Amino acid sequence: LVTVLVAANLFGVIGMLLAAPVLASVKLIFTYIMRKLLDKDPWKGLQTYPKPQPLGEEIRERWQKIKQGLDRFFNWIKTLYDDIRMKWLRNPKNSNSTKEESRNERSQ
């Protein structure tokens, strides 16, 4: 925070924006030089990140997840449709009579 204020006084808005990355770089370089001078491992304690998966594999995995989700969704829709259809097939008179009743009500 102090670095941001000092950079703001010296360089204005651009100084405020660049204060944090410049300070981090200076700290990293200073630590590297000091460890080299003291014959210590300069990269000890530095975090490393695992190598990312190839893009093709990443796309394939995500597509499989999307495909599974869509399959579940469409199976749910199909089940819902089949249930409604079976209810209608069991009682077709009820559905026709309600249609006829609504037509009669409209005509009156």
mmCIF file with all atom_site columns, C-alpha atoms in Angstrom:
data_model
loop_
_atom_site.group_PDB
_atom_site.id
_atom_site.type_symbol
_atom_site.label_atom_id
_atom_site.label_alt_id
_atom_site.label_comp_id
_atom_site.label_asym_id
_atom_site.label_entity_id
_atom_site.label_seq_id
_atom_site.pdbx_PDB_ins_code
_atom_site.Cartn_x
_atom_site.Cartn_y
_atom_site.Cartn_z
_atom_site.occupancy
_atom_site.B_iso_or_equiv
_atom_site.pdbx_formal_charge
_atom_site.auth_seq_id
_atom_site.auth_comp_id
_atom_site.auth_asym_id
_atom_site.auth_atom_id
_atom_site.pdbx_PDB_model_num
ATOM 1   C CA . LEU A 1 1   ? 0.000   0.000   0.000   1.00 0.00 ? 1   LEU A CA 1
ATOM 2   C CA . VAL A 1 2   ? 2.855   2.341   0.798   1.00 0.00 ? 2   VAL A CA 1
ATOM 3   C CA . THR A 1 3   ? 4.414   1.491   -2.552  1.00 0.00 ? 3   THR A CA 1
ATOM 4   C CA . VAL A 1 4   ? 1.198   2.464   -4.325  1.00 0.00 ? 4   VAL A CA 1
ATOM 5   C CA . LEU A 1 5   ? 1.107   5.826   -2.553  1.00 0.00 ? 5   LEU A CA 1
ATOM 6   C CA . VAL A 1 6   ? 4.760   6.563   -3.327  1.00 0.00 ? 6   VAL A CA 1
ATOM 7   C CA . ALA A 1 7   ? 4.309   5.531   -6.959  1.00 0.00 ? 7   ALA A CA 1
ATOM 8   C CA . ALA A 1 8   ? 1.173   7.686   -7.192  1.00 0.00 ? 8   ALA A CA 1
ATOM 9   C CA . ASN A 1 9   ? 3.089   10.738  -5.964  1.00 0.00 ? 9   ASN A CA 1
ATOM 10  C CA . LEU A 1 10  ? 5.981   10.109  -8.347  1.00 0.00 ? 10  LEU A CA 1
ATOM 11  C CA . PHE A 1 11  ? 4.257   8.828   -11.492 1.00 0.00 ? 11  PHE A CA 1
ATOM 12  C CA . GLY A 1 12  ? 0.529   9.454   -11.070 1.00 0.00 ? 12  GLY A CA 1
ATOM 13  C CA . VAL A 1 13  ? -2.134  6.943   -12.086 1.00 0.00 ? 13  VAL A CA 1
ATOM 14  C CA . ILE A 1 14  ? 0.269   4.837   -14.162 1.00 0.00 ? 14  ILE A CA 1
ATOM 15  C CA . GLY A 1 15  ? 2.548   4.586   -11.144 1.00 0.00 ? 15  GLY A CA 1
ATOM 16  C CA . MET A 1 16  ? -0.358  3.303   -9.064  1.00 0.00 ? 16  MET A CA 1
ATOM 17  C CA . LEU A 1 17  ? -1.139  0.631   -11.643 1.00 0.00 ? 17  LEU A CA 1
ATOM 18  C CA . LEU A 1 18  ? 2.468   -0.499  -12.001 1.00 0.00 ? 18  LEU A CA 1
ATOM 19  C CA . ALA A 1 19  ? 3.455   -0.343  -8.319  1.00 0.00 ? 19  ALA A CA 1
ATOM 20  C CA . ALA A 1 20  ? 2.447   -3.881  -7.322  1.00 0.00 ? 20  ALA A CA 1
ATOM 21  C CA . PRO A 1 21  ? 3.971   -5.764  -10.289 1.00 0.00 ? 21  PRO A CA 1
ATOM 22  C CA . VAL A 1 22  ? 7.191   -3.748  -10.118 1.00 0.00 ? 22  VAL A CA 1
ATOM 23  C CA . LEU A 1 23  ? 7.511   -4.326  -6.367  1.00 0.00 ? 23  LEU A CA 1
ATOM 24  C CA . ALA A 1 24  ? 6.916   -8.069  -6.816  1.00 0.00 ? 24  ALA A CA 1
ATOM 25  C CA . SER A 1 25  ? 9.559   -8.248  -9.544  1.00 0.00 ? 25  SER A CA 1
ATOM 26  C CA . VAL A 1 26  ? 12.092  -6.293  -7.480  1.00 0.00 ? 26  VAL A CA 1
ATOM 27  C CA . LYS A 1 27  ? 11.466  -8.575  -4.489  1.00 0.00 ? 27  LYS A CA 1
ATOM 28  C CA . LEU A 1 28  ? 11.917  -11.687 -6.648  1.00 0.00 ? 28  LEU A CA 1
ATOM 29  C CA . ILE A 1 29  ? 15.166  -10.390 -8.160  1.00 0.00 ? 29  ILE A CA 1
ATOM 30  C CA . PHE A 1 30  ? 16.503  -9.314  -4.759  1.00 0.00 ? 30  PHE A CA 1
ATOM 31  C CA . THR A 1 31  ? 15.689  -12.722 -3.238  1.00 0.00 ? 31  THR A CA 1
ATOM 32  C CA . TYR A 1 32  ? 17.335  -14.489 -6.181  1.00 0.00 ? 32  TYR A CA 1
ATOM 33  C CA . ILE A 1 33  ? 20.535  -12.428 -5.864  1.00 0.00 ? 33  ILE A CA 1
ATOM 34  C CA . MET A 1 34  ? 20.752  -12.883 -2.094  1.00 0.00 ? 34  MET A CA 1
ATOM 35  C CA . ARG A 1 35  ? 20.279  -16.648 -2.291  1.00 0.00 ? 35  ARG A CA 1
ATOM 36  C CA . LYS A 1 36  ? 22.834  -16.965 -5.072  1.00 0.00 ? 36  LYS A CA 1
ATOM 37  C CA . LEU A 1 37  ? 25.368  -14.965 -3.036  1.00 0.00 ? 37  LEU A CA 1
ATOM 38  C CA . LEU A 1 38  ? 24.754  -17.198 -0.014  1.00 0.00 ? 38  LEU A CA 1
ATOM 39  C CA . ASP A 1 39  ? 24.990  -20.419 -2.104  1.00 0.00 ? 39  ASP A CA 1
ATOM 40  C CA . LYS A 1 40  ? 21.396  -21.403 -1.462  1.00 0.00 ? 40  LYS A CA 1
ATOM 41  C CA . ASP A 1 41  ? 18.827  -22.715 -3.910  1.00 0.00 ? 41  ASP A CA 1
ATOM 42  C CA . PRO A 1 42  ? 17.257  -19.545 -5.371  1.00 0.00 ? 42  PRO A CA 1
ATOM 43  C CA . TRP A 1 43  ? 14.041  -21.313 -6.382  1.00 0.00 ? 43  TRP A CA 1
ATOM 44  C CA . LYS A 1 44  ? 13.359  -23.129 -3.095  1.00 0.00 ? 44  LYS A CA 1
ATOM 45  C CA . GLY A 1 45  ? 9.812   -22.546 -1.875  1.00 0.00 ? 45  GLY A CA 1
ATOM 46  C CA . LEU A 1 46  ? 8.608   -21.233 -5.226  1.00 0.00 ? 46  LEU A CA 1
ATOM 47  C CA . GLN A 1 47  ? 5.287   -22.720 -6.304  1.00 0.00 ? 47  GLN A CA 1
ATOM 48  C CA . THR A 1 48  ? 5.166   -24.609 -9.555  1.00 0.00 ? 48  THR A CA 1
ATOM 49  C CA . TYR A 1 49  ? 2.012   -25.506 -11.379 1.00 0.00 ? 49  TYR A CA 1
ATOM 50  C CA . PRO A 1 50  ? 1.347   -28.826 -13.105 1.00 0.00 ? 50  PRO A CA 1
ATOM 51  C CA . LYS A 1 51  ? 1.553   -28.930 -16.868 1.00 0.00 ? 51  LYS A CA 1
ATOM 52  C CA . PRO A 1 52  ? -1.913  -28.330 -18.333 1.00 0.00 ? 52  PRO A CA 1
ATOM 53  C CA . GLN A 1 53  ? -3.695  -31.020 -20.296 1.00 0.00 ? 53  GLN A CA 1
ATOM 54  C CA . PRO A 1 54  ? -3.516  -30.822 -24.060 1.00 0.00 ? 54  PRO A CA 1
ATOM 55  C CA . LEU A 1 55  ? -6.381  -28.782 -25.464 1.00 0.00 ? 55  LEU A CA 1
ATOM 56  C CA . GLY A 1 56  ? -7.859  -31.724 -27.381 1.00 0.00 ? 56  GLY A CA 1
ATOM 57  C CA . GLU A 1 57  ? -8.209  -33.807 -24.216 1.00 0.00 ? 57  GLU A CA 1
ATOM 58  C CA . GLU A 1 58  ? -9.728  -30.898 -22.315 1.00 0.00 ? 58  GLU A CA 1
ATOM 59  C CA . ILE A 1 59  ? -12.315 -30.322 -25.043 1.00 0.00 ? 59  ILE A CA 1
ATOM 60  C CA . ARG A 1 60  ? -13.088 -34.046 -25.249 1.00 0.00 ? 60  ARG A CA 1
ATOM 61  C CA . GLU A 1 61  ? -13.638 -34.308 -21.470 1.00 0.00 ? 61  GLU A CA 1
ATOM 62  C CA . ARG A 1 62  ? -15.887 -31.267 -21.365 1.00 0.00 ? 62  ARG A CA 1
ATOM 63  C CA . TRP A 1 63  ? -17.868 -32.491 -24.380 1.00 0.00 ? 63  TRP A CA 1
ATOM 64  C CA . GLN A 1 64  ? -18.417 -35.847 -22.654 1.00 0.00 ? 64  GLN A CA 1
ATOM 65  C CA . LYS A 1 65  ? -19.775 -34.078 -19.546 1.00 0.00 ? 65  LYS A CA 1
ATOM 66  C CA . ILE A 1 66  ? -22.072 -31.899 -21.652 1.00 0.00 ? 66  ILE A CA 1
ATOM 67  C CA . LYS A 1 67  ? -23.227 -34.925 -23.639 1.00 0.00 ? 67  LYS A CA 1
ATOM 68  C CA . GLN A 1 68  ? -24.022 -36.878 -20.449 1.00 0.00 ? 68  GLN A CA 1
ATOM 69  C CA . GLY A 1 69  ? -26.003 -33.942 -19.089 1.00 0.00 ? 69  GLY A CA 1
ATOM 70  C CA . LEU A 1 70  ? -27.973 -33.598 -22.317 1.00 0.00 ? 70  LEU A CA 1
ATOM 71  C CA . ASP A 1 71  ? -28.645 -37.348 -22.388 1.00 0.00 ? 71  ASP A CA 1
ATOM 72  C CA . ARG A 1 72  ? -30.020 -37.211 -18.833 1.00 0.00 ? 72  ARG A CA 1
ATOM 73  C CA . PHE A 1 73  ? -32.157 -34.183 -19.718 1.00 0.00 ? 73  PHE A CA 1
ATOM 74  C CA . PHE A 1 74  ? -33.630 -35.747 -22.860 1.00 0.00 ? 74  PHE A CA 1
ATOM 75  C CA . ASN A 1 75  ? -34.256 -39.040 -21.059 1.00 0.00 ? 75  ASN A CA 1
ATOM 76  C CA . TRP A 1 76  ? -36.144 -37.093 -18.390 1.00 0.00 ? 76  TRP A CA 1
ATOM 77  C CA . ILE A 1 77  ? -38.202 -35.325 -21.073 1.00 0.00 ? 77  ILE A CA 1
ATOM 78  C CA . LYS A 1 78  ? -38.902 -38.663 -22.798 1.00 0.00 ? 78  LYS A CA 1
ATOM 79  C CA . THR A 1 79  ? -39.993 -40.237 -19.495 1.00 0.00 ? 79  THR A CA 1
ATOM 80  C CA . LEU A 1 80  ? -42.255 -37.287 -18.774 1.00 0.00 ? 80  LEU A CA 1
ATOM 81  C CA . TYR A 1 81  ? -43.779 -37.479 -22.258 1.00 0.00 ? 81  TYR A CA 1
ATOM 82  C CA . ASP A 1 82  ? -44.283 -41.245 -21.962 1.00 0.00 ? 82  ASP A CA 1
ATOM 83  C CA . ASP A 1 83  ? -46.012 -40.838 -18.578 1.00 0.00 ? 83  ASP A CA 1
ATOM 84  C CA . ILE A 1 84  ? -48.379 -38.207 -19.941 1.00 0.00 ? 84  ILE A CA 1
ATOM 85  C CA . ARG A 1 85  ? -49.055 -40.290 -23.044 1.00 0.00 ? 85  ARG A CA 1
ATOM 86  C CA . MET A 1 86  ? -49.792 -43.421 -20.988 1.00 0.00 ? 86  MET A CA 1
ATOM 87  C CA . LYS A 1 87  ? -52.219 -41.494 -18.764 1.00 0.00 ? 87  LYS A CA 1
ATOM 88  C CA . TRP A 1 88  ? -53.965 -40.160 -21.841 1.00 0.00 ? 88  TRP A CA 1
ATOM 89  C CA . LEU A 1 89  ? -54.174 -43.624 -23.430 1.00 0.00 ? 89  LEU A CA 1
ATOM 90  C CA . ARG A 1 90  ? -55.683 -45.085 -20.257 1.00 0.00 ? 90  ARG A CA 1
ATOM 91  C CA . ASN A 1 91  ? -58.403 -42.423 -20.070 1.00 0.00 ? 91  ASN A CA 1
ATOM 92  C CA . PRO A 1 92  ? -59.054 -41.056 -23.544 1.00 0.00 ? 92  PRO A CA 1
ATOM 93  C CA . LYS A 1 93  ? -62.725 -40.432 -22.692 1.00 0.00 ? 93  LYS A CA 1
ATOM 94  C CA . ASN A 1 94  ? -61.818 -37.957 -19.966 1.00 0.00 ? 94  ASN A CA 1
ATOM 95  C CA . SER A 1 95  ? -59.680 -35.889 -22.253 1.00 0.00 ? 95  SER A CA 1
ATOM 96  C CA . ASN A 1 96  ? -62.305 -35.937 -25.071 1.00 0.00 ? 96  ASN A CA 1
ATOM 97  C CA . SER A 1 97  ? -65.156 -35.130 -22.715 1.00 0.00 ? 97  SER A CA 1
ATOM 98  C CA . THR A 1 98  ? -63.306 -32.133 -21.320 1.00 0.00 ? 98  THR A CA 1
ATOM 99  C CA . LYS A 1 99  ? -62.721 -30.896 -24.861 1.00 0.00 ? 99  LYS A CA 1
ATOM 100 C CA . GLU A 1 100 ? -66.401 -31.307 -25.700 1.00 0.00 ? 100 GLU A CA 1
ATOM 101 C CA . GLU A 1 101 ? -67.438 -29.598 -22.466 1.00 0.00 ? 101 GLU A CA 1
ATOM 102 C CA . SER A 1 102 ? -65.206 -26.633 -23.174 1.00 0.00 ? 102 SER A CA 1
ATOM 103 C CA . ARG A 1 103 ? -66.661 -26.384 -26.723 1.00 0.00 ? 103 ARG A CA 1
ATOM 104 C CA . ASN A 1 104 ? -70.190 -26.464 -25.332 1.00 0.00 ? 104 ASN A CA 1
ATOM 105 C CA . GLU A 1 105 ? -69.365 -23.754 -22.809 1.00 0.00 ? 105 GLU A CA 1
ATOM 106 C CA . ARG A 1 106 ? -67.939 -21.522 -25.543 1.00 0.00 ? 106 ARG A CA 1
ATOM 107 C CA . SER A 1 107 ? -70.985 -21.932 -27.788 1.00 0.00 ? 107 SER A CA 1
ATOM 108 C CA . GLN A 1 108 ? -73.420 -20.971 -25.011 1.00 0.00 ? 108 GLN A CA 1
#
